Amino acid sequence: GEDVEQSLFLSVREGDSSVINCTYTDSSSTYLYWYKQEPGAGLQLLTYIFSNMDMKQDQRLTVLLNKKDKHLSLRIADTQTGDSAIYFCAEIYGANNLFFGTGTRLTVIP
Amino acid sequence: DADVTQTPRNRITKTGKRIMLECSQTKGHDRMYWYRQDPGLGLQLIYYSFDVKDINKGEISDGYSVSRQAQAKFSLSLESAIPNQTALYFCATSDFKGDRVGGELFFGEGSRLTVL
């Protein structure tokens, strides 16, 4: 079955870079996603990467994909207190459903 | 107004009671989903529906049922609630058709259910 693994917690100081890692199982996934969940809210799509790409940059966000190792990472540059949230990676499986990882709770220390 | 609305936002109930969580959307999407979130377990798919006549079980459908009353409405029922169904429940929609951002789900704000 599907399995998407993430570390549960990450703490960084404001202004530093954050790197959130994810490993997934389905090598046929065409897209991989990062979702953000702020306190008391539902998830929102943050960014995504197509499986034939190695890297995607979007302002402060950089997504790196290593297909050989089935490893996905999200780097947030100049992390701010507003970036404190839970970050989920997700892959597509089956009838185009998303399988979510366990989520990484990012805490930004002022 | 929110595009995906869940009611109730919070509910405390007792073991054995029937509970219904409702979801309505104004996005005009065909696909609707119910997920359950537990700390450290991420989101698990309970049921999903690709249109009004199409209902499918997800990873953890036991103990749950759903009804797709209209394109815009998808409700989740717990026929006889038990304490391990205490969780945060999310409804989501998508118009996934295999395009390049097809994995974008739009989530409601969640319904927190406590079963005593």
PDB file of C-alpha atoms in Angstrom:
ATOM      1  CA  GLY A   1       0.000   0.000   0.000  1.00  0.00           C
ATOM      2  CA  GLU A   2       0.876   3.625  -0.063  1.00  0.00           C
ATOM      3  CA  ASP A   3       3.178   5.085   2.551  1.00  0.00           C
ATOM      4  CA  VAL A   4       4.319   8.663   2.844  1.00  0.00           C
ATOM      5  CA  GLU A   5       6.623   9.444   5.745  1.00  0.00           C
ATOM      6  CA  GLN A   6       7.594  12.720   7.337  1.00  0.00           C
ATOM      7  CA  SER A   7       9.241  13.806  10.554  1.00  0.00           C
ATOM      8  CA  LEU A   8       6.598  14.988  13.001  1.00  0.00           C
ATOM      9  CA  PHE A   9       8.306  18.136  14.312  1.00  0.00           C
ATOM     10  CA  LEU A  10      10.751  20.811  13.177  1.00  0.00           C
ATOM     11  CA  SER A  11      11.819  23.965  15.003  1.00  0.00           C
ATOM     12  CA  VAL A  12      13.774  26.795  13.398  1.00  0.00           C
ATOM     13  CA  ARG A  13      14.704  30.332  14.330  1.00  0.00           C
ATOM     14  CA  GLU A  14      13.066  33.214  12.522  1.00  0.00           C
ATOM     15  CA  GLY A  15      15.131  34.189   9.488  1.00  0.00           C
ATOM     16  CA  ASP A  16      16.724  30.748   9.090  1.00  0.00           C
ATOM     17  CA  SER A  17      15.844  28.290   6.348  1.00  0.00           C
ATOM     18  CA  SER A  18      13.511  25.382   7.050  1.00  0.00           C
ATOM     19  CA  VAL A  19      13.786  22.061   5.255  1.00  0.00           C
ATOM     20  CA  ILE A  20      10.898  19.622   5.530  1.00  0.00           C
ATOM     21  CA  ASN A  21      11.505  16.140   4.182  1.00  0.00           C
ATOM     22  CA  CYS A  22       9.213  13.450   2.849  1.00  0.00           C
ATOM     23  CA  THR A  23       9.664   9.956   1.462  1.00  0.00           C
ATOM     24  CA  TYR A  24       6.991   8.288  -0.637  1.00  0.00           C
ATOM     25  CA  THR A  25       6.402   4.857  -2.113  1.00  0.00           C
ATOM     26  CA  ASP A  26       4.585   5.151  -5.438  1.00  0.00           C
ATOM     27  CA  SER A  27       7.161   5.693  -8.162  1.00  0.00           C
ATOM     28  CA  SER A  28       4.371   6.186 -10.711  1.00  0.00           C
ATOM     29  CA  SER A  29       3.067   9.341  -9.022  1.00  0.00           C
ATOM     30  CA  THR A  30       2.850  12.043 -11.683  1.00  0.00           C
ATOM     31  CA  TYR A  31       2.612  14.917  -9.253  1.00  0.00           C
ATOM     32  CA  LEU A  32       3.707  15.424  -5.683  1.00  0.00           C
ATOM     33  CA  TYR A  33       2.250  18.102  -3.482  1.00  0.00           C
ATOM     34  CA  TRP A  34       2.902  20.180  -0.411  1.00  0.00           C
ATOM     35  CA  TYR A  35      -0.064  21.332   1.623  1.00  0.00           C
ATOM     36  CA  LYS A  36      -0.043  23.763   4.560  1.00  0.00           C
ATOM     37  CA  GLN A  37      -2.420  23.628   7.514  1.00  0.00           C
ATOM     38  CA  GLU A  38      -2.577  26.700   9.723  1.00  0.00           C
ATOM     39  CA  PRO A  39      -4.018  26.423  13.240  1.00  0.00           C
ATOM     40  CA  GLY A  40      -7.774  25.886  13.246  1.00  0.00           C
ATOM     41  CA  ALA A  41      -8.023  25.668   9.476  1.00  0.00           C
ATOM     42  CA  GLY A  42      -8.205  23.154   6.700  1.00  0.00           C
ATOM     43  CA  LEU A  43      -5.317  22.331   4.392  1.00  0.00           C
ATOM     44  CA  GLN A  44      -4.353  24.578   1.510  1.00  0.00           C
ATOM     45  CA  LEU A  45      -2.228  23.671  -1.478  1.00  0.00           C
ATOM     46  CA  LEU A  46       1.159  25.346  -1.113  1.00  0.00           C
ATOM     47  CA  THR A  47       3.000  24.061  -4.155  1.00  0.00           C
ATOM     48  CA  TYR A  48       3.408  20.993  -6.326  1.00  0.00           C
ATOM     49  CA  ILE A  49       6.006  19.448  -8.596  1.00  0.00           C
ATOM     50  CA  PHE A  50       5.653  17.342 -11.690  1.00  0.00           C
ATOM     51  CA  SER A  51       7.525  14.067 -11.503  1.00  0.00           C
ATOM     52  CA  ASN A  52       9.794  14.842 -14.464  1.00  0.00           C
ATOM     53  CA  MET A  53      11.215  17.865 -12.627  1.00  0.00           C
ATOM     54  CA  ASP A  54      14.073  17.876 -10.132  1.00  0.00           C
ATOM     55  CA  MET A  55      13.424  21.284  -8.664  1.00  0.00           C
ATOM     56  CA  LYS A  56      10.773  23.945  -8.559  1.00  0.00           C
ATOM     57  CA  GLN A  57      11.183  27.401  -7.046  1.00  0.00           C
ATOM     58  CA  ASP A  58       8.346  29.694  -6.082  1.00  0.00           C
ATOM     59  CA  GLN A  59       9.424  32.828  -4.189  1.00  0.00           C
ATOM     60  CA  ARG A  60      10.664  31.626  -0.766  1.00  0.00           C
ATOM     61  CA  LEU A  61       9.740  28.010  -1.486  1.00  0.00           C
ATOM     62  CA  THR A  62      12.008  25.474  -3.172  1.00  0.00           C
ATOM     63  CA  VAL A  63      10.842  21.934  -3.842  1.00  0.00           C
ATOM     64  CA  LEU A  64      13.444  19.269  -4.557  1.00  0.00           C
ATOM     65  CA  LEU A  65      12.544  15.865  -5.947  1.00  0.00           C
ATOM     66  CA  ASN A  66      14.850  12.850  -5.996  1.00  0.00           C
ATOM     67  CA  LYS A  67      12.913  10.198  -7.882  1.00  0.00           C
ATOM     68  CA  LYS A  68      15.578   7.559  -7.489  1.00  0.00           C
ATOM     69  CA  ASP A  69      15.353   7.756  -3.699  1.00  0.00           C
ATOM     70  CA  LYS A  70      11.636   8.720  -3.700  1.00  0.00           C
ATOM     71  CA  HIS A  71      12.499  11.731  -1.603  1.00  0.00           C
ATOM     72  CA  LEU A  72      10.754  15.075  -1.678  1.00  0.00           C
ATOM     73  CA  SER A  73      11.759  18.172   0.271  1.00  0.00           C
ATOM     74  CA  LEU A  74      10.367  21.634   0.854  1.00  0.00           C
ATOM     75  CA  ARG A  75      12.756  24.443   1.693  1.00  0.00           C
ATOM     76  CA  ILE A  76      11.398  27.691   3.087  1.00  0.00           C
ATOM     77  CA  ALA A  77      13.909  30.527   2.927  1.00  0.00           C
ATOM     78  CA  ASP A  78      13.918  33.313   5.527  1.00  0.00           C
ATOM     79  CA  THR A  79      11.346  31.516   7.663  1.00  0.00           C
ATOM     80  CA  GLN A  80       8.841  33.808   9.362  1.00  0.00           C
ATOM     81  CA  THR A  81       6.579  33.282  12.356  1.00  0.00           C
ATOM     82  CA  GLY A  82       3.642  33.173   9.952  1.00  0.00           C
ATOM     83  CA  ASP A  83       5.140  30.029   8.453  1.00  0.00           C
ATOM     84  CA  SER A  84       4.398  28.128  11.670  1.00  0.00           C
ATOM     85  CA  ALA A  85       1.967  25.419  10.593  1.00  0.00           C
ATOM     86  CA  ILE A  86       1.713  21.735   9.776  1.00  0.00           C
ATOM     87  CA  TYR A  87       3.080  20.814   6.347  1.00  0.00           C
ATOM     88  CA  PHE A  88       1.857  17.714   4.530  1.00  0.00           C
ATOM     89  CA  CYS A  89       3.344  16.097   1.486  1.00  0.00           C
ATOM     90  CA  ALA A  90       1.006  14.063  -0.685  1.00  0.00           C
ATOM     91  CA  GLU A  91       1.179  11.757  -3.672  1.00  0.00           C
ATOM     92  CA  ILE A  92      -1.470  10.605  -6.104  1.00  0.00           C
ATOM     93  CA  TYR A  93      -2.580   7.007  -6.099  1.00  0.00           C
ATOM     94  CA  GLY A  94      -5.393   4.839  -7.437  1.00  0.00           C
ATOM     95  CA  ALA A  95      -8.294   6.744  -8.963  1.00  0.00           C
ATOM     96  CA  ASN A  96      -6.422  10.010  -8.744  1.00  0.00           C
ATOM     97  CA  ASN A  97      -6.828  10.318  -4.989  1.00  0.00           C
ATOM     98  CA  LEU A  98      -4.255  11.945  -2.761  1.00  0.00           C
ATOM     99  CA  PHE A  99      -2.401  10.028  -0.057  1.00  0.00           C
ATOM    100  CA  PHE A 100      -1.123  12.342   2.640  1.00  0.00           C
ATOM    101  CA  GLY A 101       1.902  11.990   4.850  1.00  0.00           C
ATOM    102  CA  THR A 102       1.735  12.307   8.615  1.00  0.00           C
ATOM    103  CA  GLY A 103       2.493  16.026   8.530  1.00  0.00           C
ATOM    104  CA  THR A 104       5.433  17.991   9.956  1.00  0.00           C
ATOM    105  CA  ARG A 105       4.672  20.626  12.560  1.00  0.00           C
ATOM    106  CA  LEU A 106       6.965  23.581  11.915  1.00  0.00           C
ATOM    107  CA  THR A 107       7.546  25.907  14.850  1.00  0.00           C
ATOM    108  CA  VAL A 108       9.310  29.182  14.168  1.00  0.00           C
ATOM    109  CA  ILE A 109      11.068  30.655  17.185  1.00  0.00           C
ATOM    110  CA  PRO A 110      11.210  34.476  17.222  1.00  0.00           C
TER     111      PRO A 110
ATOM    112  CA  ASP B   1     -18.317  33.110   2.668  1.00  0.00           C
ATOM    113  CA  ALA B   2     -16.292  29.906   2.647  1.00  0.00           C
ATOM    114  CA  ASP B   3     -16.379  27.843  -0.540  1.00  0.00           C
ATOM    115  CA  VAL B   4     -16.530  24.587   1.444  1.00  0.00           C
ATOM    116  CA  THR B   5     -18.681  24.752   4.566  1.00  0.00           C
ATOM    117  CA  GLN B   6     -18.867  22.105   7.255  1.00  0.00           C
ATOM    118  CA  THR B   7     -21.442  21.828  10.023  1.00  0.00           C
ATOM    119  CA  PRO B   8     -21.207  21.425  12.909  1.00  0.00           C
ATOM    120  CA  ARG B   9     -17.733  22.794  13.621  1.00  0.00           C
ATOM    121  CA  ASN B  10     -17.656  21.129  17.015  1.00  0.00           C
ATOM    122  CA  ARG B  11     -19.723  18.306  18.456  1.00  0.00           C
ATOM    123  CA  ILE B  12     -19.538  16.292  21.631  1.00  0.00           C
ATOM    124  CA  THR B  13     -21.592  13.130  21.665  1.00  0.00           C
ATOM    125  CA  LYS B  14     -21.899   9.888  23.593  1.00  0.00           C
ATOM    126  CA  THR B  15     -20.988   6.353  22.628  1.00  0.00           C
ATOM    127  CA  GLY B  16     -23.731   4.709  20.605  1.00  0.00           C
ATOM    128  CA  LYS B  17     -25.293   7.916  19.316  1.00  0.00           C
ATOM    129  CA  ARG B  18     -25.838   8.619  15.638  1.00  0.00           C
ATOM    130  CA  ILE B  19     -24.071  11.699  14.365  1.00  0.00           C
ATOM    131  CA  MET B  20     -24.107  13.383  10.962  1.00  0.00           C
ATOM    132  CA  LEU B  21     -21.532  15.812   9.662  1.00  0.00           C
ATOM    133  CA  GLU B  22     -22.598  17.907   6.717  1.00  0.00           C
ATOM    134  CA  CYS B  23     -20.622  19.504   3.945  1.00  0.00           C
ATOM    135  CA  SER B  24     -21.732  21.914   1.260  1.00  0.00           C
ATOM    136  CA  GLN B  25     -19.697  23.577  -1.465  1.00  0.00           C
ATOM    137  CA  THR B  26     -20.164  26.489  -3.817  1.00  0.00           C
ATOM    138  CA  LYS B  27     -17.194  25.676  -6.058  1.00  0.00           C
ATOM    139  CA  GLY B  28     -19.215  23.613  -8.525  1.00  0.00           C
ATOM    140  CA  HIS B  29     -16.807  20.685  -8.216  1.00  0.00           C
ATOM    141  CA  ASP B  30     -17.892  17.155  -9.001  1.00  0.00           C
ATOM    142  CA  ARG B  31     -15.531  15.437  -6.585  1.00  0.00           C
ATOM    143  CA  MET B  32     -16.037  15.491  -2.848  1.00  0.00           C
ATOM    144  CA  TYR B  33     -14.142  13.744  -0.057  1.00  0.00           C
ATOM    145  CA  TRP B  34     -14.280  13.069   3.656  1.00  0.00           C
ATOM    146  CA  TYR B  35     -10.999  12.792   5.541  1.00  0.00           C
ATOM    147  CA  ARG B  36     -10.195  12.129   9.144  1.00  0.00           C
ATOM    148  CA  GLN B  37      -7.207  13.751  10.860  1.00  0.00           C
ATOM    149  CA  ASP B  38      -5.563  12.281  13.927  1.00  0.00           C
ATOM    150  CA  PRO B  39      -2.355  13.668  15.468  1.00  0.00           C
ATOM    151  CA  GLY B  40       0.701  11.889  14.054  1.00  0.00           C
ATOM    152  CA  LEU B  41      -1.348   9.994  11.463  1.00  0.00           C
ATOM    153  CA  GLY B  42      -1.948  12.665   8.889  1.00  0.00           C
ATOM    154  CA  LEU B  43      -5.164  12.558   6.913  1.00  0.00           C
ATOM    155  CA  GLN B  44      -6.916   9.320   6.120  1.00  0.00           C
ATOM    156  CA  LEU B  45      -9.535   9.066   3.389  1.00  0.00           C
ATOM    157  CA  ILE B  46     -12.914   7.794   4.615  1.00  0.00           C
ATOM    158  CA  TYR B  47     -15.140   8.078   1.525  1.00  0.00           C
ATOM    159  CA  TYR B  48     -15.092   9.901  -1.750  1.00  0.00           C
ATOM    160  CA  SER B  49     -17.588  10.679  -4.467  1.00  0.00           C
ATOM    161  CA  PHE B  50     -16.827  11.583  -8.060  1.00  0.00           C
ATOM    162  CA  ASP B  51     -20.387  12.586  -8.818  1.00  0.00           C
ATOM    163  CA  VAL B  52     -23.881  12.245  -7.349  1.00  0.00           C
ATOM    164  CA  LYS B  53     -24.221   8.614  -8.414  1.00  0.00           C
ATOM    165  CA  ASP B  54     -20.699   7.556  -7.535  1.00  0.00           C
ATOM    166  CA  ILE B  55     -19.669   6.731  -3.951  1.00  0.00           C
ATOM    167  CA  ASN B  56     -16.443   4.960  -3.074  1.00  0.00           C
ATOM    168  CA  LYS B  57     -14.863   3.677   0.100  1.00  0.00           C
ATOM    169  CA  GLY B  58     -11.550   5.078   1.178  1.00  0.00           C
ATOM    170  CA  GLU B  59      -8.897   3.652   3.477  1.00  0.00           C
ATOM    171  CA  ILE B  60     -10.947   3.674   6.681  1.00  0.00           C
ATOM    172  CA  SER B  61     -14.653   3.434   5.805  1.00  0.00           C
ATOM    173  CA  ASP B  62     -15.680   0.950   8.526  1.00  0.00           C
ATOM    174  CA  GLY B  63     -18.098   2.555  10.978  1.00  0.00           C
ATOM    175  CA  TYR B  64     -18.962   5.383   8.579  1.00  0.00           C
ATOM    176  CA  SER B  65     -21.491   5.955   5.819  1.00  0.00           C
ATOM    177  CA  VAL B  66     -22.044   8.815   3.397  1.00  0.00           C
ATOM    178  CA  SER B  67     -24.747  10.355   1.298  1.00  0.00           C
ATOM    179  CA  ARG B  68     -24.277  12.575  -1.758  1.00  0.00           C
ATOM    180  CA  GLN B  69     -27.589  14.426  -1.779  1.00  0.00           C
ATOM    181  CA  ALA B  70     -26.647  16.776  -4.609  1.00  0.00           C
ATOM    182  CA  GLN B  71     -23.548  17.920  -6.427  1.00  0.00           C
ATOM    183  CA  ALA B  72     -23.014  20.497  -3.706  1.00  0.00           C
ATOM    184  CA  LYS B  73     -23.733  18.348  -0.643  1.00  0.00           C
ATOM    185  CA  PHE B  74     -21.929  15.386   0.852  1.00  0.00           C
ATOM    186  CA  SER B  75     -22.704  14.188   4.373  1.00  0.00           C
ATOM    187  CA  LEU B  76     -20.854  11.771   6.624  1.00  0.00           C
ATOM    188  CA  SER B  77     -22.682   9.660   9.206  1.00  0.00           C
ATOM    189  CA  LEU B  78     -21.531   7.686  12.189  1.00  0.00           C
ATOM    190  CA  GLU B  79     -24.376   5.276  12.847  1.00  0.00           C
ATOM    191  CA  SER B  80     -23.193   4.335  16.329  1.00  0.00           C
ATOM    192  CA  ALA B  81     -20.329   6.523  17.463  1.00  0.00           C
ATOM    193  CA  ILE B  82     -17.447   5.054  19.463  1.00  0.00           C
ATOM    194  CA  PRO B  83     -14.634   6.853  21.326  1.00  0.00           C
ATOM    195  CA  ASN B  84     -11.928   5.995  18.780  1.00  0.00           C
ATOM    196  CA  GLN B  85     -13.872   8.000  16.229  1.00  0.00           C
ATOM    197  CA  THR B  86     -12.909  11.110  18.160  1.00  0.00           C
ATOM    198  CA  ALA B  87     -11.020  13.137  15.561  1.00  0.00           C
ATOM    199  CA  LEU B  88     -11.019  16.172  13.330  1.00  0.00           C
ATOM    200  CA  TYR B  89     -13.013  15.550  10.146  1.00  0.00           C
ATOM    201  CA  PHE B  90     -12.467  17.413   6.910  1.00  0.00           C
ATOM    202  CA  CYS B  91     -14.565  17.672   3.810  1.00  0.00           C
ATOM    203  CA  ALA B  92     -12.786  18.546   0.584  1.00  0.00           C
ATOM    204  CA  THR B  93     -13.638  19.094  -3.066  1.00  0.00           C
ATOM    205  CA  SER B  94     -11.718  18.983  -6.317  1.00  0.00           C
ATOM    206  CA  ASP B  95     -12.296  19.218 -10.026  1.00  0.00           C
ATOM    207  CA  PHE B  96      -9.458  16.809 -10.731  1.00  0.00           C
ATOM    208  CA  LYS B  97      -9.422  15.862 -14.357  1.00  0.00           C
ATOM    209  CA  GLY B  98      -5.780  14.913 -14.679  1.00  0.00           C
ATOM    210  CA  ASP B  99      -4.591  18.404 -15.506  1.00  0.00           C
ATOM    211  CA  ARG B 100      -1.356  19.776 -14.130  1.00  0.00           C
ATOM    212  CA  VAL B 101      -2.773  21.018 -10.855  1.00  0.00           C
ATOM    213  CA  GLY B 102      -5.316  18.268 -10.605  1.00  0.00           C
ATOM    214  CA  GLY B 103      -4.230  17.351  -7.124  1.00  0.00           C
ATOM    215  CA  GLU B 104      -5.571  20.540  -5.629  1.00  0.00           C
ATOM    216  CA  LEU B 105      -8.126  19.816  -2.982  1.00  0.00           C
ATOM    217  CA  PHE B 106     -10.141  22.579  -1.377  1.00  0.00           C
ATOM    218  CA  PHE B 107     -10.807  21.896   2.277  1.00  0.00           C
ATOM    219  CA  GLY B 108     -13.455  22.995   4.697  1.00  0.00           C
ATOM    220  CA  GLU B 109     -12.430  24.283   8.113  1.00  0.00           C
ATOM    221  CA  GLY B 110     -13.024  20.964   9.813  1.00  0.00           C
ATOM    222  CA  SER B 111     -15.499  19.441  12.247  1.00  0.00           C
ATOM    223  CA  ARG B 112     -14.098  18.429  15.598  1.00  0.00           C
ATOM    224  CA  LEU B 113     -15.951  15.409  16.960  1.00  0.00           C
ATOM    225  CA  THR B 114     -15.541  14.099  20.492  1.00  0.00           C
ATOM    226  CA  VAL B 115     -17.159  10.795  21.419  1.00  0.00           C
ATOM    227  CA  LEU B 116     -17.390  10.184  25.170  1.00  0.00           C
TER     228      LEU B 116
END
